[in-house]
Coordinates of C-alpha atoms and ligand atoms in Angstrom, one line a residue:
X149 CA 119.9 126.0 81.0
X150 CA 120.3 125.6 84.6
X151 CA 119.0 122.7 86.2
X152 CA 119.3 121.8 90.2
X153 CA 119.2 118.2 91.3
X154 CA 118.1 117.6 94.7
X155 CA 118.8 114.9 96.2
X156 CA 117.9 113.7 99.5
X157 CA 119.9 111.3 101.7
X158 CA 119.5 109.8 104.7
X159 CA 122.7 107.3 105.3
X160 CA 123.7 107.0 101.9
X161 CA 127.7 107.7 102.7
X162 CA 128.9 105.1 100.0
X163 CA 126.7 106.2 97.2
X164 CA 127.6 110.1 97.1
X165 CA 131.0 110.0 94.9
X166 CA 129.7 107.4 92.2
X167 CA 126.6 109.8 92.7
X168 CA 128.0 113.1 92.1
X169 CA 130.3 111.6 89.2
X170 CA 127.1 110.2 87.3
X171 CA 125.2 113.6 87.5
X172 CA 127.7 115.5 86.6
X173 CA 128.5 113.2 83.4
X174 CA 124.3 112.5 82.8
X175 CA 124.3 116.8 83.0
X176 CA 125.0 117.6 79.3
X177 CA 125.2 120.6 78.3
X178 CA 122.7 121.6 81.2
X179 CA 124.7 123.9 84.2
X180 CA 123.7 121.7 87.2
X181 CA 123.9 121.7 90.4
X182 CA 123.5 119.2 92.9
X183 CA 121.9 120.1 96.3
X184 CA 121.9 117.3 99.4
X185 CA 119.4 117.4 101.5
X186 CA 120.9 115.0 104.3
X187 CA 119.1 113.7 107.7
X188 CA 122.1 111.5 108.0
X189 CA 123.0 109.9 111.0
X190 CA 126.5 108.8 110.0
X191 CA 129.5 110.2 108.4
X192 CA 127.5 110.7 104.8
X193 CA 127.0 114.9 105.1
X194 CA 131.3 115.0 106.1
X195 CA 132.0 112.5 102.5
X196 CA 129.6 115.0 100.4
X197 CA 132.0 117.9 101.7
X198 CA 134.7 115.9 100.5
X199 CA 133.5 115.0 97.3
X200 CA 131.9 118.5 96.7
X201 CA 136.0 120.3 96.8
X202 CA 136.8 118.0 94.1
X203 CA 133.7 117.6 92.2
X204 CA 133.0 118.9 88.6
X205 CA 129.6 120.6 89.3
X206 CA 128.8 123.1 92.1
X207 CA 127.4 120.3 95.0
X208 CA 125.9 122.1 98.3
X209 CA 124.2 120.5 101.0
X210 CA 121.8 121.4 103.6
X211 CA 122.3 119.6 106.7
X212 CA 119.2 119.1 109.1
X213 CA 120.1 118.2 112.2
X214 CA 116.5 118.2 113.4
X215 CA 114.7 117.0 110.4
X216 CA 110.8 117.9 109.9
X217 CA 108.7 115.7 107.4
X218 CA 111.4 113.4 106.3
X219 CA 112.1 112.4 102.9
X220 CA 109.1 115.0 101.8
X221 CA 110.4 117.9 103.7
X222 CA 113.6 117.2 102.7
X223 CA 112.5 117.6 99.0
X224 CA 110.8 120.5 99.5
X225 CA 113.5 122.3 101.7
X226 CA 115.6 121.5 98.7
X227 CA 112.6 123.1 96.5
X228 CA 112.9 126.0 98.4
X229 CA 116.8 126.7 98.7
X230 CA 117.4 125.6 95.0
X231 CA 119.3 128.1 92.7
X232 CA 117.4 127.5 90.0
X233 CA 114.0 127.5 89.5
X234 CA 114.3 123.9 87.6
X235 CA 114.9 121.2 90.1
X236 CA 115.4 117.6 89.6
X237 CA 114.6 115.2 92.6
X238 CA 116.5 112.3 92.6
X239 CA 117.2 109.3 95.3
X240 CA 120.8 109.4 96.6
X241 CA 121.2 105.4 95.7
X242 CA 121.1 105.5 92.5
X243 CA 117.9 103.5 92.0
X244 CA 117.4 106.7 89.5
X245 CA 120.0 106.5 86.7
X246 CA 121.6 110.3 86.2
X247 CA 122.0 109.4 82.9
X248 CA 118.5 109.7 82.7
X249 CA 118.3 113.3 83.8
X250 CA 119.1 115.3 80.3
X251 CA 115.7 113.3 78.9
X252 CA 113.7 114.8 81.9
X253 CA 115.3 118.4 80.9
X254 CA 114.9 117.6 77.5
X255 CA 111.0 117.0 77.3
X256 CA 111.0 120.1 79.9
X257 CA 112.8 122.4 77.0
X258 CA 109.8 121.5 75.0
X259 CA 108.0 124.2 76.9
X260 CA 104.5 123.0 77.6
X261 CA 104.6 121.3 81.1
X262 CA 105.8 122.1 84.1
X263 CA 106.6 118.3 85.5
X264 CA 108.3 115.9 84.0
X265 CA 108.0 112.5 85.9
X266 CA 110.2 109.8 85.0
X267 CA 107.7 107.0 85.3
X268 CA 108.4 103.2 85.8
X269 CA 104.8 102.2 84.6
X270 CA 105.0 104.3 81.6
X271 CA 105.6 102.5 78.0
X272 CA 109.1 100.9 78.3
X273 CA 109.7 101.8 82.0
X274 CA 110.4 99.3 84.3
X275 CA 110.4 98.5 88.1
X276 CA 113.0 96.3 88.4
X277 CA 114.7 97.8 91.2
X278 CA 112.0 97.4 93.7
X279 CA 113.1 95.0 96.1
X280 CA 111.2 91.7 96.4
X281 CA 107.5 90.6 95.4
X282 CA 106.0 92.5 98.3
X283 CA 107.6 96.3 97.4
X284 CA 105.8 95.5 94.1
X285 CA 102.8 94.6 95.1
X286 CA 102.8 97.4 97.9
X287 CA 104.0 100.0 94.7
X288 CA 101.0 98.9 92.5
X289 CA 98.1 98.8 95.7
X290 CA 99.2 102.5 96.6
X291 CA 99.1 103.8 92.9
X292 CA 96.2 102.2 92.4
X293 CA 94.7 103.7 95.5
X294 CA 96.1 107.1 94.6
X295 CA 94.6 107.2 91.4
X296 CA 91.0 106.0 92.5
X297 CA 91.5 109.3 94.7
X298 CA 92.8 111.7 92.6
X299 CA 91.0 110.5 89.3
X300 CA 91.5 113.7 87.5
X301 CA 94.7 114.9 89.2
X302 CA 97.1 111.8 88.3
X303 CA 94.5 110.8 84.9
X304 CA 97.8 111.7 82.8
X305 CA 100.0 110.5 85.6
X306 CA 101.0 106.5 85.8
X307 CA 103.6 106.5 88.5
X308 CA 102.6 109.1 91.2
X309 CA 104.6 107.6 93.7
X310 CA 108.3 107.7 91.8
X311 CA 110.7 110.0 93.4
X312 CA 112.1 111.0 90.1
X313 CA 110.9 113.7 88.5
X314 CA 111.7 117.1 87.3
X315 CA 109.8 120.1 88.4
X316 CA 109.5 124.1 87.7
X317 CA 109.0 125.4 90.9
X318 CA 107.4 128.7 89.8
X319 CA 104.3 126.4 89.0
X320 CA 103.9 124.9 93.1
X321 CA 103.4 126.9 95.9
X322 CA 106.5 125.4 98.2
X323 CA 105.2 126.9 101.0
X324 CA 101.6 125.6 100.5
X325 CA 102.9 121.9 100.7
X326 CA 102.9 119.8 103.6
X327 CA 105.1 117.3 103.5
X328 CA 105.4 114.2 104.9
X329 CA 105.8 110.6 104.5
X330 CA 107.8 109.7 101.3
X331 CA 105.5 110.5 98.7
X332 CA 106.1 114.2 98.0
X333 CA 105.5 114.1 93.9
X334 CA 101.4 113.0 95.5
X335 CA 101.7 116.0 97.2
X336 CA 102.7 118.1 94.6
X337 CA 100.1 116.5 92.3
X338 CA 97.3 116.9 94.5
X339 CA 97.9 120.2 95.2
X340 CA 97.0 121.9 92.4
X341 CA 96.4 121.5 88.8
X342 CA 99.9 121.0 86.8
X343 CA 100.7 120.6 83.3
X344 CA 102.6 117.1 83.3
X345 CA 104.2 115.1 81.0
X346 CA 106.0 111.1 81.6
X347 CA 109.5 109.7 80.6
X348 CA 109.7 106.1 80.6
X349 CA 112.7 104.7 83.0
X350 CA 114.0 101.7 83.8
X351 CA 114.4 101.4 88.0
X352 CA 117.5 100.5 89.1
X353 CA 118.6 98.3 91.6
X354 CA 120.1 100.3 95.0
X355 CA 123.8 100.7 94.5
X356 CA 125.0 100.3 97.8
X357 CA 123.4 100.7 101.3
X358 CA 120.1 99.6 102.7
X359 CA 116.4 101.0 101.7
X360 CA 114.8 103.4 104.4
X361 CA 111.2 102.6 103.4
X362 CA 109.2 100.9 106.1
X363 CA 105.8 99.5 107.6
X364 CA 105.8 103.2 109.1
X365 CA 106.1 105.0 105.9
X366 CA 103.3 102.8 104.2
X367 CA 100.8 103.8 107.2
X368 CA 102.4 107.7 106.5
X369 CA 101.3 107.2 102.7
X370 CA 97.9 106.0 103.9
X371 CA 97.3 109.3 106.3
X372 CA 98.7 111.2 103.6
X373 CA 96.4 110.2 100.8
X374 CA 93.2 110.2 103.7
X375 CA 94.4 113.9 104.7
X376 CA 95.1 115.0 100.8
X377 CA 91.4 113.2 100.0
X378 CA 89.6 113.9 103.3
X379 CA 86.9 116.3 101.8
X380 CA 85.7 114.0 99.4
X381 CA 86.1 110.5 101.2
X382 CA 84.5 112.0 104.7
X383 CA 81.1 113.3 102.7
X384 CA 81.5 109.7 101.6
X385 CA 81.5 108.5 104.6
X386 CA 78.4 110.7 106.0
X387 CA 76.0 110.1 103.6
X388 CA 76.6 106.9 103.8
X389 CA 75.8 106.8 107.9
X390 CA 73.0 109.3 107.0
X391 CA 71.2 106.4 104.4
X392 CA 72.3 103.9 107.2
X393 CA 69.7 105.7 109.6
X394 CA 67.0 106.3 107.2
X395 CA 67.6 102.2 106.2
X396 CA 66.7 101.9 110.1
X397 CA 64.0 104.6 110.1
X398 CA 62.1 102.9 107.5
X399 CA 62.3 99.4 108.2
X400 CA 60.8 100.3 112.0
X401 CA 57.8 103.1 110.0
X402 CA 57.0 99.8 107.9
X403 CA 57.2 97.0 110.4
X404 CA 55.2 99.3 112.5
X405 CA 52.9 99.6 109.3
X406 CA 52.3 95.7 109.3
X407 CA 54.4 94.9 106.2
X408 CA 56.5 91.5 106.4
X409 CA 60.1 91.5 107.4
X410 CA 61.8 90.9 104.6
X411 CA 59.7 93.2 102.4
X412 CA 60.6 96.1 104.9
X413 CA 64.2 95.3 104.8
X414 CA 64.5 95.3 100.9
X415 CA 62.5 98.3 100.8
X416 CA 64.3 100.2 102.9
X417 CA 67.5 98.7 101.8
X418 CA 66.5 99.9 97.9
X419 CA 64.9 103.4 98.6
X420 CA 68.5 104.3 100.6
X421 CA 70.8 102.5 98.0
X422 CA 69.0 104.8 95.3
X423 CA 69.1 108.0 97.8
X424 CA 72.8 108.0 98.5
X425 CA 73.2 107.5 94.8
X426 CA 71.6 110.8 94.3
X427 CA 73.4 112.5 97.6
X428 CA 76.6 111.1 96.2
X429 CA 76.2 112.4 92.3
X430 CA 75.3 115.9 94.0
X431 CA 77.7 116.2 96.6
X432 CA 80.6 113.7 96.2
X433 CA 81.2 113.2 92.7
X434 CA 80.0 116.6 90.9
X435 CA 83.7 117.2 89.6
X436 CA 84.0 114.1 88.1
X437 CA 80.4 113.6 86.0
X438 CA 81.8 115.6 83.3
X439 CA 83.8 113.4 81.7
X440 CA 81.9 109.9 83.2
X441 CA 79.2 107.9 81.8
X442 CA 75.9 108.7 81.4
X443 CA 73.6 109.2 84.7
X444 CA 72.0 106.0 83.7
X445 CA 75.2 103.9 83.1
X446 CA 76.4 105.4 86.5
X447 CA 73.1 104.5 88.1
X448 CA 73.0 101.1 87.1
X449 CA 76.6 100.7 88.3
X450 CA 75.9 101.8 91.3
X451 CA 73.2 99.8 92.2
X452 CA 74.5 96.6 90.8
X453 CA 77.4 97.2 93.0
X454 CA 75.6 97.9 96.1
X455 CA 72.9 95.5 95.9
X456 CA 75.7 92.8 95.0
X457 CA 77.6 94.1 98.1
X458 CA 74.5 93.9 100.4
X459 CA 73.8 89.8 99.4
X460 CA 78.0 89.1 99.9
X461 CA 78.0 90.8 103.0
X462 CA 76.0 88.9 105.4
X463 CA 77.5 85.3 104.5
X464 CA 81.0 86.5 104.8
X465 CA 80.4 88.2 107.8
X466 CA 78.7 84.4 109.0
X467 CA 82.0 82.7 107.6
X468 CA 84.2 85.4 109.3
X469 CA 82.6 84.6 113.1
X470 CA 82.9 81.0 112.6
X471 CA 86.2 80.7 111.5
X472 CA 87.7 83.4 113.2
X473 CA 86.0 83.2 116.0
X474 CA 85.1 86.8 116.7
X475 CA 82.1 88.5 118.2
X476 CA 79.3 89.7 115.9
X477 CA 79.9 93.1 116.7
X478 CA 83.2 93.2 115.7
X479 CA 82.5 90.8 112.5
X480 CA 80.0 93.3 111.1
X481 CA 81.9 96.6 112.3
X482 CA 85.0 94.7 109.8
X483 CA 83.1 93.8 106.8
X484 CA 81.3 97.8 107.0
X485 CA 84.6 99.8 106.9
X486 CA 85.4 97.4 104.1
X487 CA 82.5 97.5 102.2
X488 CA 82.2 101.7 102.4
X489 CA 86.7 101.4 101.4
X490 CA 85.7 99.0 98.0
X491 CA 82.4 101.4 97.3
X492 CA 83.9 104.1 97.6
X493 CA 87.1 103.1 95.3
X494 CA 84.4 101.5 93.0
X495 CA 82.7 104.6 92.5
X496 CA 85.5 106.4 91.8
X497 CA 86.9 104.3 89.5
X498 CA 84.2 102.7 88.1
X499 CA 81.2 104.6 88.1
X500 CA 82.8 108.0 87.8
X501 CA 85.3 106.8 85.4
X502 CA 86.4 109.5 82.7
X503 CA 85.0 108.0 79.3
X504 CA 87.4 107.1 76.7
X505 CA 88.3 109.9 74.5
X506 CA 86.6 112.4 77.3
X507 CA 90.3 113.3 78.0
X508 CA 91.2 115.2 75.0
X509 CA 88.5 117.2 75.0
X510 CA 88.1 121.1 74.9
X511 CA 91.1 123.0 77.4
X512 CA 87.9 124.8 78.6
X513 CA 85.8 122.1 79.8
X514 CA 89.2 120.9 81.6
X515 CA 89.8 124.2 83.3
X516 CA 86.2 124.2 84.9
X517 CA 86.3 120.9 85.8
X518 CA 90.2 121.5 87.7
X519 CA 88.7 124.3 89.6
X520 CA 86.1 122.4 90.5
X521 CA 88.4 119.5 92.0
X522 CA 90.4 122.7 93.7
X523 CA 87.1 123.3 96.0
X524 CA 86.4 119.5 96.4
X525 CA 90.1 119.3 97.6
X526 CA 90.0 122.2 100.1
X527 CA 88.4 121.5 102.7
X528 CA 90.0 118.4 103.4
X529 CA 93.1 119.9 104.0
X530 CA 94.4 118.5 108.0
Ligands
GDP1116 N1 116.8 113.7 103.7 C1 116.2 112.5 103.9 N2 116.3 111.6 103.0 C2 115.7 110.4 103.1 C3 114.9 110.1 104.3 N3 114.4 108.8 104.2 C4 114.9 108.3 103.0 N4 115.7 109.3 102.4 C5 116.3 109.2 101.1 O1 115.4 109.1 100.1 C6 115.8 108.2 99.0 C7 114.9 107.1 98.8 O2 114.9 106.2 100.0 P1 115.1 104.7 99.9 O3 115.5 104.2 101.2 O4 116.0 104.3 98.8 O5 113.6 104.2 99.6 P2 113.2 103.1 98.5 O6 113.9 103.4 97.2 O7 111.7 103.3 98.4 O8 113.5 101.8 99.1 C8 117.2 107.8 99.4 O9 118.1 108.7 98.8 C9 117.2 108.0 100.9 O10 118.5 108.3 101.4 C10 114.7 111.1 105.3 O11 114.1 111.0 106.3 N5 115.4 112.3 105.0
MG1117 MG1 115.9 103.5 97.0

């Protein structure tokens, strides 16, 4: 079988011989190739010419000297020049062991999926490798956040941000991606519906050279999921304005009506809450009721969460002017675009939650329910 491991580099000049020597031992009894897709800045894209006249394994690279897309475009360039129509990503610092690579093609030679990712969160995996307390935490917000997204997309998926995977390229459109950012396997994922299966793997720690992931690249990831997500998180986002006006419209009907202040206020408050409930299962979450809870577990969810939002929100935003020392305006404008992020990532996974057991259900009911998440997705496409 022929396999192609792309690898893209960006300054990784002492990595590529150890590199190249690993693959091609970690290969067995697959025909690899290795393809470089480099954005280096240095001398690394002249040291993979050297090592690719003496190497065991073809080795090509693809040199960009104006780079689109970074580390994403470079995968999918690689996609798209590959020789075969199996690729391998892998990074060029060896936080991915090669060795690894013939259990990717392995489970791939069982012939039911076409994406293998080597996961660090799956059974015996491990993260070691990422450097320092805050790359974890960072790793585990933005899968987290990714999978409150993309419920049924990554629901079989528990590291959609590794780098390591292999992928049968006859089952993506590489033209239809639009890389950017780092995260290319979300991409991929979110695109369209795949059949994927995991491989444990143990993260290594860089071999030599320094990581290229930044502040910049986090903020890319968050654009990236927004853009991927837009359709569903911006109808989100308008019904809740549209029950923030009728809240408004009915507290001024009923004060106008004579009724007491606070009465108006938690009527209007509770006739919107259970409006955008019903706006929300119609328009916002219809792909994922399916496999959820029942509409009266979902209800009750729903307005536990909001009506326990509603009482935190007006102390903390009290405690925030006082000890901060910021204007009301701002105070309130802070704790509303974080109240709509957590209700939104509660409904999604919390209220909409697939039920236990709901996953192994009938291929059919999957099917419908994956072309259903295509049209959700589409529209938010940037
Ligand atoms: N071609 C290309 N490769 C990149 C770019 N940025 C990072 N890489 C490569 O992507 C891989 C992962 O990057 P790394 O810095 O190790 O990120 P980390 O493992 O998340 O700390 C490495 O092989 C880098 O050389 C880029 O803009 N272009
Ligand atoms: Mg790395």
């Amino acid at each position: 079988m022929q396999v192609t491991v792309i690898v893209p580099t960006f300054n990784e000049a002492p990595n590529v011989a150890e590199l190249v020597r690993r693959v091609a031992a970690g290969a067995r009894g697959c025909e690899a190739e290795i393809l470089f897709v480099d954005d280096s800045t240095d001398d690394t894209a002249a040291v993979i010419a050297e090592v690719a006249a003496a190497a065991p394994v073809p080795v090509r690279i693809i040199h960009r000297d104006a780079p689109v897309g970074g580390l994403s475009g470079a995968v999918a360039e690689g996609l798209a020049a590959a020789s075969s129509d199996v690729c391998v990503v892998m990074d060029g610092d060896l936080q991915h062991p090669p060795e690894d690579l013939h259990r990717l093609v392995h489970r791939y030679r069982q012939g039911d999926v076409d994406l293998v990712v080597a996961s660090r969160y799956a059974d015996d995996g491990e993260a070691g490798g990422l450097a320092g307390p805050s790359r974890v935490v960072v790793s585990r917000v933005s899968t987290t956040m990714a999978k409150a997204m993309f419920p049924v997309r990554l629901r079989e998926v528990s590291d959609p941000m590794t780098g390591f995977f292999l992928i049968d390229r006859r089952a993506v459109d590489v033209g239809d991606l639009k890389p950017r950012g780092f995260k290319i396997l979300l991409e991929i994922l979110a695109r369209r519906p795949l059949r994927v299966a995991e491989v444990p793997f143990v993260f290594a720690d860089r071999h030599a050279g320094e990581s290229k992931a930044s502040l910049r690249q986090g903020l890319h990831f968050l654009v990236q999921l927004g853009a991927l997500r837009f359709g569903k998180m911006s109808l989100f986002a308008v019904i809740g304005a549209l029950g923030a006006v009728a809240n408004l419209a009915i507290v001024w009907v009923l004060s106008h009506l004579g009724v007491a202040d606070l009465a108006a206020m938690i009527v209007a408050a509770e006739t919107t809450i259970i409006a955008n409930f019903l706006l929300q299962e119609r328009f916002v979450f219809q792909d994922m009721k399916v496999d959820a809870a029942g509409i009266g577990s979902r209800f009750a969810k729903s307005f536990t969460f909001n009506n326990a939002e509603l009482l935190v929100r007006i102390p903390i935003t009290s405690l925030m002017i006082s000890t901060w020392h910021i204007s009301v305006v701002i105070a309130t404008g802070i704790t509303l675009v974080v109240a709509f992020v957590l209700r939104f990532l509660f409904h999604s996974l919390v209220v909409y939650a697939p039920r236990r057991g709901a996953a192994r259900r009938g291929a059919r009911a999957r099917a419908v329910l994956e072309e259903i998440d295509e049209q959700v997705l589409s529209p938010g496409e940037l």
